[in-house]
PDB file of C-alpha atoms in Angstrom:
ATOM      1  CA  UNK A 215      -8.738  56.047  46.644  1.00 37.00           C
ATOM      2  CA  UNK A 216      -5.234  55.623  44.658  1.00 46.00           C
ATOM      3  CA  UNK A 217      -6.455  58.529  42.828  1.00 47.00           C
ATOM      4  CA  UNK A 218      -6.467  60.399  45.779  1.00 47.00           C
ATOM      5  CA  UNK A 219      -3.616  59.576  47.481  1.00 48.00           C
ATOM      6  CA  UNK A 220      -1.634  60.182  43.756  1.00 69.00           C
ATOM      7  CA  UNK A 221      -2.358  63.904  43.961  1.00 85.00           C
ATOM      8  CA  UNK A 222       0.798  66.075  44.089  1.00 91.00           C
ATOM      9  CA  UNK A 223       0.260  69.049  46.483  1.00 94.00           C
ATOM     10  CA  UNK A 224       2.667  71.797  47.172  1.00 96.00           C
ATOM     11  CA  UNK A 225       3.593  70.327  50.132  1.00 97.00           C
ATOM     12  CA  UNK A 226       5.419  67.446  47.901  1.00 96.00           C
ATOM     13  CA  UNK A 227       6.423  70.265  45.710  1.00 96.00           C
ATOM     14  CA  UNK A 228       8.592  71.999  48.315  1.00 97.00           C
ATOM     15  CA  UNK A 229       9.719  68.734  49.612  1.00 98.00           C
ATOM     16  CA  UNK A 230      10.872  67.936  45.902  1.00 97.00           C
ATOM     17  CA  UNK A 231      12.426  71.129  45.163  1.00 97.00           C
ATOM     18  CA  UNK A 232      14.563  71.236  48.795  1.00 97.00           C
ATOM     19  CA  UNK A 233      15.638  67.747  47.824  1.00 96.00           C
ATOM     20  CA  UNK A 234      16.733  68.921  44.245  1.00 93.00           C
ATOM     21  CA  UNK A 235      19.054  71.374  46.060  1.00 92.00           C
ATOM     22  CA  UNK A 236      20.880  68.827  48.095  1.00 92.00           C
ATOM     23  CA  UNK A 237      20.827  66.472  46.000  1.00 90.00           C
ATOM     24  CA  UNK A 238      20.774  63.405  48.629  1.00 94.00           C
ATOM     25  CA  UNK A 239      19.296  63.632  52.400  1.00 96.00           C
ATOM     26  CA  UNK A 240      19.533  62.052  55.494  1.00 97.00           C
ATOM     27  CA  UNK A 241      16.610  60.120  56.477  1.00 97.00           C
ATOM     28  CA  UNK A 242      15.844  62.299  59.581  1.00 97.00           C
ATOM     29  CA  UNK A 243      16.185  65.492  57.565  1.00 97.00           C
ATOM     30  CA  UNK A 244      13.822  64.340  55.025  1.00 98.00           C
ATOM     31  CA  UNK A 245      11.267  63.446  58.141  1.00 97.00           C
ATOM     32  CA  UNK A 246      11.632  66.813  59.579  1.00 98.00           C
ATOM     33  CA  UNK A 247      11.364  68.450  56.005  1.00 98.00           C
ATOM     34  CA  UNK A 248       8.130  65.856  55.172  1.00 97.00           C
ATOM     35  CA  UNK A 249       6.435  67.563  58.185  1.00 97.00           C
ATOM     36  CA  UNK A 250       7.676  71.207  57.592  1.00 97.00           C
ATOM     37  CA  UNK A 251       6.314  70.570  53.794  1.00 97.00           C
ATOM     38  CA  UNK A 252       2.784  69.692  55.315  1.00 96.00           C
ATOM     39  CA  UNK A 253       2.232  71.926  58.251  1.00 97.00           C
ATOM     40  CA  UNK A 254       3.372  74.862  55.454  1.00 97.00           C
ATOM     41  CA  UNK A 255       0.591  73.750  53.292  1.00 96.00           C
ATOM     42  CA  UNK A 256      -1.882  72.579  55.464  1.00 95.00           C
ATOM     43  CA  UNK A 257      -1.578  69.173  54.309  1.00 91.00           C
ATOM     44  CA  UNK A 258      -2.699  66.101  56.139  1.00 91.00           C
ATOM     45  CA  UNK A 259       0.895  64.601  57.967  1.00 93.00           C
ATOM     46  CA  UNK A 260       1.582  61.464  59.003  1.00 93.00           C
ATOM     47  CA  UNK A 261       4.831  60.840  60.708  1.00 91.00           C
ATOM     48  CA  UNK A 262       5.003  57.132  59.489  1.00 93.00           C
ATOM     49  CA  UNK A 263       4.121  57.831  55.600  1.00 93.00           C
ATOM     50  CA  UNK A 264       7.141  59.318  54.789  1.00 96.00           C
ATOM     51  CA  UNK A 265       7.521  56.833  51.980  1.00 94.00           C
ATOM     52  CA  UNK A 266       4.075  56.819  50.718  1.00 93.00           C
ATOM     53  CA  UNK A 267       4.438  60.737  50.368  1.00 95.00           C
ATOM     54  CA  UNK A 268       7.598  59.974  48.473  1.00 96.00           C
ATOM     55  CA  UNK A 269       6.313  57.428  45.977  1.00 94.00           C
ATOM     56  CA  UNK A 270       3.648  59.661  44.985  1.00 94.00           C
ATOM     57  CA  UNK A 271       6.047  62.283  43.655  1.00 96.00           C
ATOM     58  CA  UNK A 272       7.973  59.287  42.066  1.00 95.00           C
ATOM     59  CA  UNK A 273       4.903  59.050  40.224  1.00 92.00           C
ATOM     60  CA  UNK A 274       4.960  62.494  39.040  1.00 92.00           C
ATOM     61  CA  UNK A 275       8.274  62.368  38.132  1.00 91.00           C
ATOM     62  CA  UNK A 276       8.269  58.961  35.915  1.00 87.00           C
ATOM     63  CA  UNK A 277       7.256  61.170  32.881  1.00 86.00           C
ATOM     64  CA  UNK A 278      11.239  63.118  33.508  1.00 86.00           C
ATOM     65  CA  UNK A 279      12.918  59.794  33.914  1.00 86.00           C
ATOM     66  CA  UNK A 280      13.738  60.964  37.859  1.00 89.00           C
ATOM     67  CA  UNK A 281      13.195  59.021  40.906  1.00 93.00           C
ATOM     68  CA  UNK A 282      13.660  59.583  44.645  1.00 96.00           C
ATOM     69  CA  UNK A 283      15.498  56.684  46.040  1.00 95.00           C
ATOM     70  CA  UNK A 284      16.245  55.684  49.091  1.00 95.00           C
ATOM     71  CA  UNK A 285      19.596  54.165  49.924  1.00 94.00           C
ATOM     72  CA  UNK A 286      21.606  53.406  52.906  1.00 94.00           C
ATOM     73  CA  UNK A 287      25.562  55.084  54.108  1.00 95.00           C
ATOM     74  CA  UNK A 288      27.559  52.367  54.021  1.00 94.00           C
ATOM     75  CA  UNK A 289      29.556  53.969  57.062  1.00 90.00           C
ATOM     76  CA  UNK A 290      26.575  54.150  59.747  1.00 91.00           C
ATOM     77  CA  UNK A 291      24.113  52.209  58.130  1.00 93.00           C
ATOM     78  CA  UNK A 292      21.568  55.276  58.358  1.00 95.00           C
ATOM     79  CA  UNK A 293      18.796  55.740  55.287  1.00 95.00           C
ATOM     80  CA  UNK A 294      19.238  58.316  52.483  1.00 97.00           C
ATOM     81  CA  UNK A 295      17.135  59.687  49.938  1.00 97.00           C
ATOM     82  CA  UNK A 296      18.811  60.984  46.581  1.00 95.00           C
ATOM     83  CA  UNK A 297      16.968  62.369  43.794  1.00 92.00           C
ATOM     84  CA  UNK A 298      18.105  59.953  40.923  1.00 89.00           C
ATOM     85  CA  UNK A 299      18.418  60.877  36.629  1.00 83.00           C
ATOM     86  CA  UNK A 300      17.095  57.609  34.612  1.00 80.00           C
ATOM     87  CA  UNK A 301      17.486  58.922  31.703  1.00 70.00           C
ATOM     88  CA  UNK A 302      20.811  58.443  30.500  1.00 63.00           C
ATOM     89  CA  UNK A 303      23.387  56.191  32.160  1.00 61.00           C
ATOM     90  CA  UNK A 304      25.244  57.710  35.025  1.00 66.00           C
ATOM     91  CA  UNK A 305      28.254  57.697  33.526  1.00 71.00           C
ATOM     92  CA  UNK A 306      26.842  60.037  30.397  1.00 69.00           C
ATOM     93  CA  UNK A 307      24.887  61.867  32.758  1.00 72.00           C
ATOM     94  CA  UNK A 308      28.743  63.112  34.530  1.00 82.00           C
ATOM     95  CA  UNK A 309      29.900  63.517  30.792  1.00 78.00           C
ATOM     96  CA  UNK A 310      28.161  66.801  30.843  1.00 80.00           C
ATOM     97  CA  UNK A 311      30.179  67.936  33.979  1.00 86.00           C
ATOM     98  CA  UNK A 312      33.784  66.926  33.855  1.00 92.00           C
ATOM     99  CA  UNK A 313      36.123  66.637  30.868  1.00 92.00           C
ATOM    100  CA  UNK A 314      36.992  63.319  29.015  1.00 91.00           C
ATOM    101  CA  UNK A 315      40.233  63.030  31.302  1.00 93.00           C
ATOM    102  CA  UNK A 316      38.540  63.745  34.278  1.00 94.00           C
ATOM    103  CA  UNK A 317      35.877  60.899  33.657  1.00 93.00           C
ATOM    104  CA  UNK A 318      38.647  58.358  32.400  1.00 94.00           C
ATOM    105  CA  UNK A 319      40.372  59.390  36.171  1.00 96.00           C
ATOM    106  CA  UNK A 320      36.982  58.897  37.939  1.00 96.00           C
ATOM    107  CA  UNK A 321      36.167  55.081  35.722  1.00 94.00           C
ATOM    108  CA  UNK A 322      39.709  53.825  36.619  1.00 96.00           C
ATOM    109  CA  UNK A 323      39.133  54.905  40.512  1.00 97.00           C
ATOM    110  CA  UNK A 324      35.604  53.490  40.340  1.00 96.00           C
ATOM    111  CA  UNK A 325      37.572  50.006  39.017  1.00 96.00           C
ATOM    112  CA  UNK A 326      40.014  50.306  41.971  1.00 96.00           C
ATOM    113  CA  UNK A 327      37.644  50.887  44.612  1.00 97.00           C
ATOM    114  CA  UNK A 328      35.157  48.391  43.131  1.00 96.00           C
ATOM    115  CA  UNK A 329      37.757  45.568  42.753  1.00 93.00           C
ATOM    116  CA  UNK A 330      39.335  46.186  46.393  1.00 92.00           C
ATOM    117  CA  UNK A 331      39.136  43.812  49.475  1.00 86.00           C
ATOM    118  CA  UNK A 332      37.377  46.311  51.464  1.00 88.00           C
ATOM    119  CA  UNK A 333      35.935  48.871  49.069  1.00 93.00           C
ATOM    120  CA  UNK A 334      38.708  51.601  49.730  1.00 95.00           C
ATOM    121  CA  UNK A 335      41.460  52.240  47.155  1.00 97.00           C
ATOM    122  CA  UNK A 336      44.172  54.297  48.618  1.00 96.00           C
ATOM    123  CA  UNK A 337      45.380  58.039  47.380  1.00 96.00           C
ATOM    124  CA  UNK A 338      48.682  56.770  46.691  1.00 95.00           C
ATOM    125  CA  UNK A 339      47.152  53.680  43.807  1.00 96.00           C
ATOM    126  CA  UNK A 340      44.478  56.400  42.543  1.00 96.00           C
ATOM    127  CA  UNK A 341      47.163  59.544  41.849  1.00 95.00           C
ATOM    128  CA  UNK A 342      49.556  56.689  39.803  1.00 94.00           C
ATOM    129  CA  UNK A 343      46.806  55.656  37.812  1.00 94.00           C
ATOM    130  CA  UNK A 344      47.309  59.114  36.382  1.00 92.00           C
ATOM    131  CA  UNK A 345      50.315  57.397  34.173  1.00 91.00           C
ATOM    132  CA  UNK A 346      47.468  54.989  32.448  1.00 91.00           C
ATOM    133  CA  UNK A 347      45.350  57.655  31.403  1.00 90.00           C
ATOM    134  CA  UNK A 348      44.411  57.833  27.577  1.00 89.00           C
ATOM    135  CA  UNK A 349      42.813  60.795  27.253  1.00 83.00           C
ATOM    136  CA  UNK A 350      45.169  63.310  28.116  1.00 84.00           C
ATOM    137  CA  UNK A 351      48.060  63.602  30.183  1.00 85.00           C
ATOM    138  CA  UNK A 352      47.625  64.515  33.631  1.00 91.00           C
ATOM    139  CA  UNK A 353      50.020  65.858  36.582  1.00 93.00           C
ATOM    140  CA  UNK A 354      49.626  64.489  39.706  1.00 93.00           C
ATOM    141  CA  UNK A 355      48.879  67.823  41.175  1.00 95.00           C
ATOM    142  CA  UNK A 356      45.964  68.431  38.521  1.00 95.00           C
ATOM    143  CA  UNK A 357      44.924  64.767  39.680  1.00 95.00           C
ATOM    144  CA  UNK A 358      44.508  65.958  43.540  1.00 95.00           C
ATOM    145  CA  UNK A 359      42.548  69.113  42.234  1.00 96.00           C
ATOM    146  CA  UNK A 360      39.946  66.603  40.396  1.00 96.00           C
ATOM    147  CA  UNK A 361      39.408  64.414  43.009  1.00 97.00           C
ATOM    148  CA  UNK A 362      38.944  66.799  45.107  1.00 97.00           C
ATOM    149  CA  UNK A 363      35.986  67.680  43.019  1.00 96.00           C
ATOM    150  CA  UNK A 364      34.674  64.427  42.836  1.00 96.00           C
ATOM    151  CA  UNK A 365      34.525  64.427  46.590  1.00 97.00           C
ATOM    152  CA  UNK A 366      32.610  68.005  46.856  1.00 95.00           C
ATOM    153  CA  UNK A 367      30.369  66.949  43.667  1.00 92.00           C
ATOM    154  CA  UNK A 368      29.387  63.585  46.221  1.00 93.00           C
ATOM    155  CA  UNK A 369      30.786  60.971  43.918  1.00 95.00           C
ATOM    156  CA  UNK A 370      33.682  59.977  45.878  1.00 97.00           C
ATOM    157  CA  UNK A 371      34.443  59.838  49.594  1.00 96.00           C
ATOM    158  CA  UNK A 372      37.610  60.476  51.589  1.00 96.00           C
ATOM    159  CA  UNK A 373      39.121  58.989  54.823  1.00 93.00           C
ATOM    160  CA  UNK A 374      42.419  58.754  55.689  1.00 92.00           C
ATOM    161  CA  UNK A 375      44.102  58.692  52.503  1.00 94.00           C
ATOM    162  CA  UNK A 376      41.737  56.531  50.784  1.00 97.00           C
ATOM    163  CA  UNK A 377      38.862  57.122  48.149  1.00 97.00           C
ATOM    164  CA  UNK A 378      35.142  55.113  49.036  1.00 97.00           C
ATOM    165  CA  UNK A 379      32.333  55.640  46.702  1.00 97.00           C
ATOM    166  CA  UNK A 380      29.726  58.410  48.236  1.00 96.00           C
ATOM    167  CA  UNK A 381      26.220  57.362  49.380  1.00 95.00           C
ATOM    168  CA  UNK A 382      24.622  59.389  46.714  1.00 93.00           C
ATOM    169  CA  UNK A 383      26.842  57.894  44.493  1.00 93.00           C
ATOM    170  CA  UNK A 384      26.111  54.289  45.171  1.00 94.00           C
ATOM    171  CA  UNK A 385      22.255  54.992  44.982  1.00 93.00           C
ATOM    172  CA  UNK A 386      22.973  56.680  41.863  1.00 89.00           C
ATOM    173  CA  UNK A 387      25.085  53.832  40.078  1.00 91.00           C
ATOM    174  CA  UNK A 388      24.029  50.438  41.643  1.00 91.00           C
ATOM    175  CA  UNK A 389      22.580  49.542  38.920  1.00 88.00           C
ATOM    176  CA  UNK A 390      25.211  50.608  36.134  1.00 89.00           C
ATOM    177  CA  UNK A 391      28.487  48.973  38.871  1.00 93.00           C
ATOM    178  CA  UNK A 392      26.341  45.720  39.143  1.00 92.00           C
ATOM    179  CA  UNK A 393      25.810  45.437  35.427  1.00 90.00           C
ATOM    180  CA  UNK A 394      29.154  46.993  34.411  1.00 92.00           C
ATOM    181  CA  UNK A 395      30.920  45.015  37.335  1.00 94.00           C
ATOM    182  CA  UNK A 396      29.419  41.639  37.102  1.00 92.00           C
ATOM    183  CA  UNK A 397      32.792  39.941  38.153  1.00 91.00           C
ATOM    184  CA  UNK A 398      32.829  42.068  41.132  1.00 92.00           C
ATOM    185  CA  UNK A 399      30.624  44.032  42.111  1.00 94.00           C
ATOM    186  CA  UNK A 400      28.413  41.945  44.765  1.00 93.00           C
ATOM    187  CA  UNK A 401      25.278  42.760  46.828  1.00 95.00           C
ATOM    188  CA  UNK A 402      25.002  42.309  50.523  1.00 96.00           C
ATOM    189  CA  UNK A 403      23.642  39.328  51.935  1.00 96.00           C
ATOM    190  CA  UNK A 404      21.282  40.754  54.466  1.00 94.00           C
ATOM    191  CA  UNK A 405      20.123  43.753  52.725  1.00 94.00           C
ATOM    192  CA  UNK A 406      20.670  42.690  48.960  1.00 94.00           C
ATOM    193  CA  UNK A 407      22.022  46.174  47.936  1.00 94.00           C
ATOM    194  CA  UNK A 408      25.296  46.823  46.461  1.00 95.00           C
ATOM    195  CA  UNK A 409      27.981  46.413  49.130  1.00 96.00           C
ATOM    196  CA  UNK A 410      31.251  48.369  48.389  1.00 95.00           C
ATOM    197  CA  UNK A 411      32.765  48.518  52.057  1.00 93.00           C
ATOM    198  CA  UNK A 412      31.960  45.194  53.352  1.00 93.00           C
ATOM    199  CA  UNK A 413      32.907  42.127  55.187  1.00 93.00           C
ATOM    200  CA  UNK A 414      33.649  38.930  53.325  1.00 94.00           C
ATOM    201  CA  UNK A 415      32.998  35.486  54.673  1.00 94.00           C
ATOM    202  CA  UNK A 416      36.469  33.280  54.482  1.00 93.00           C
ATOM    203  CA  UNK A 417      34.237  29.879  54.241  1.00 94.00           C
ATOM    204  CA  UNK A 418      31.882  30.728  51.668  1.00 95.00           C
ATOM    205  CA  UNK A 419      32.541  33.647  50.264  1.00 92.00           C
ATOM    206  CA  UNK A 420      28.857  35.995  50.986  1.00 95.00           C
ATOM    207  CA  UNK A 421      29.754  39.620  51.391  1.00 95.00           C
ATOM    208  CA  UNK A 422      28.089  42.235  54.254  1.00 95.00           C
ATOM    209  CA  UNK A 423      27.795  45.752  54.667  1.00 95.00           C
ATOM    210  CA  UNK A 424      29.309  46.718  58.113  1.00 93.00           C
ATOM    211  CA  UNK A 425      26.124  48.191  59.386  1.00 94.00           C
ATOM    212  CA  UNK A 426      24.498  45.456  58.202  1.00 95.00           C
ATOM    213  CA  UNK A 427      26.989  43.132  60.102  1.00 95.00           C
ATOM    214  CA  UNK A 428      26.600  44.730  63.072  1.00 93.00           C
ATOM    215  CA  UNK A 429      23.084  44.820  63.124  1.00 93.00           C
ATOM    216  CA  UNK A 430      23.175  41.001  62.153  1.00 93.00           C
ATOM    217  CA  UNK A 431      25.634  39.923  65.033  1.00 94.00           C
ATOM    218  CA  UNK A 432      24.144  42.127  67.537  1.00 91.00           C
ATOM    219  CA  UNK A 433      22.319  39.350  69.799  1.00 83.00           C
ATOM    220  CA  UNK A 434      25.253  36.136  68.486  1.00 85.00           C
ATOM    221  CA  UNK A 435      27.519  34.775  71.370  1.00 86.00           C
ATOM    222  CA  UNK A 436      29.387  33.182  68.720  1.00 91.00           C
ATOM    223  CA  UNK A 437      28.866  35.111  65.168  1.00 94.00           C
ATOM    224  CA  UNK A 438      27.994  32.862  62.608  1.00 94.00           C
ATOM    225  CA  UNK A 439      28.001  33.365  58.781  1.00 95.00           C
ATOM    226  CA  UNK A 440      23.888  33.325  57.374  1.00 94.00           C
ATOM    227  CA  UNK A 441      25.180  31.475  54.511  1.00 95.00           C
ATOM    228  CA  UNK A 442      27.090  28.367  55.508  1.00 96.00           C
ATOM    229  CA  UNK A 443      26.688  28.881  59.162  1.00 95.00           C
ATOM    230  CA  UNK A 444      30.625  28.850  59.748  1.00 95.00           C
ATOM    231  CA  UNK A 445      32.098  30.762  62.587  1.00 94.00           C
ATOM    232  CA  UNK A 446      32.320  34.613  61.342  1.00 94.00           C
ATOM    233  CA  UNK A 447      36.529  35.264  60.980  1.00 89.00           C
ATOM    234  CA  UNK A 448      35.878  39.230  60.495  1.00 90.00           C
ATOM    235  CA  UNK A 449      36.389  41.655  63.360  1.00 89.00           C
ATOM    236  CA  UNK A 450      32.480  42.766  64.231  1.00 86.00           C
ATOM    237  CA  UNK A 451      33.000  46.744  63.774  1.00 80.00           C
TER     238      UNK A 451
END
């Protein structure tokens, strides 16, 4: 029966290739496009297998060194899926699209926002760091234009005057922040994924997404951390 279930149809075909052109979905979109995929090609649906129909083209795609993962926005908490490039770091993977500067800009914003309390480095810190670049020299106005980029190429998020990391972005380089970041980078407690925006407990020190906080806190009179059990000292978003 596994060699059934493994067979790729065009239904996980056109799923694949509207994926490829986003580049990252919402988890509702990628229901409704599961089901449009199927009742297109007449192939047997079922509303609940979304990630069944998934891991089958992840087994098609091993032989590329792509994956489909699924990942969750740090802002809401909601599930993503991103199509994913194993093949080379991600870091040489964005080689190919932006110029040495332009990377050296993007490393030293991925160290600020990485390193902060709250996983937001402000515009102000990231357009100075333009004075430690190596590379090549870079105006503060070119600086604006690149990051700007970064944002529309869904590496880098913007609110307010400060820089996050992007959903796709995170799903794309858990693995290379956790190993390149060891010091800290730090996974949620509840969820054990990387946690970039996130609450920190004062007592023991366990980190939490804020979805993931709220979810937790939801039915506590009197929040608690999971950890050491002290009382929570974070506002509950």
């Amino acid at each position: 029966s596994m060699a059934m279930a493994a067979q790729m149809t065009d239904a996980h075909r056109r799923f694949l290739q509207v994926l490829m052109s986003h580049g990252i979905m919402e988890g509702s979109e990628a229901r409704k496009l599961h089901r449009c995929c199927c009742e297109i090609h007449k192939v047997y649906y079922a509303h609940d297998k979304l990630d069944d129909f998934v891991s089958t083209i992840n087994s098609h795609l091993q032989p590329l060194f792509m994956q489909i993962r699924k990942g969750m926005s740090e802002d809401d908490g909601k599930a993503h899926y991103a199509l994913v490039n194993m093949a080379e770091t991600e870091i040489t993977k964005m080689a190919s699209d932006y110029t040495e500067s332009e990377l050296e800009l993007f490393k030293k914003t991925l160290d600020l926002i990485v390193s902060s309390e709250n996983g937001f480095a402000p515009s102000t810190d990231v357009l100075n760091l333009v004075d430690q670049l190596q590379t090549k020299k870079m105006k503060k106005k070119e600086a604006e234009q690149v990051l700007k980029v970064f944002v529309e190429d869904r590496w880098l998020s913007e609110r307010n005057g400060e820089y996050t990391l992007h959903t796709r972005c995170i799903i794309e380089m858990e693995q290379y922040i956790l190993s390149n970041y060891q010091d800290v980078a730090r996974k949620c407690n509840i969820c054990h994924s990387l946690a970039i925006q996130s609450q920190e407990c004062e007592s023991c020190g366990i980190v939490m997404h804020l979805p993931c906080v709220r979810k937790y806190f939801r039915a506590q009179a009197e929040p608690r951390c999971p950890q050491c059990n002290e009382v929570w000292s974070c506002d509950i978003p």
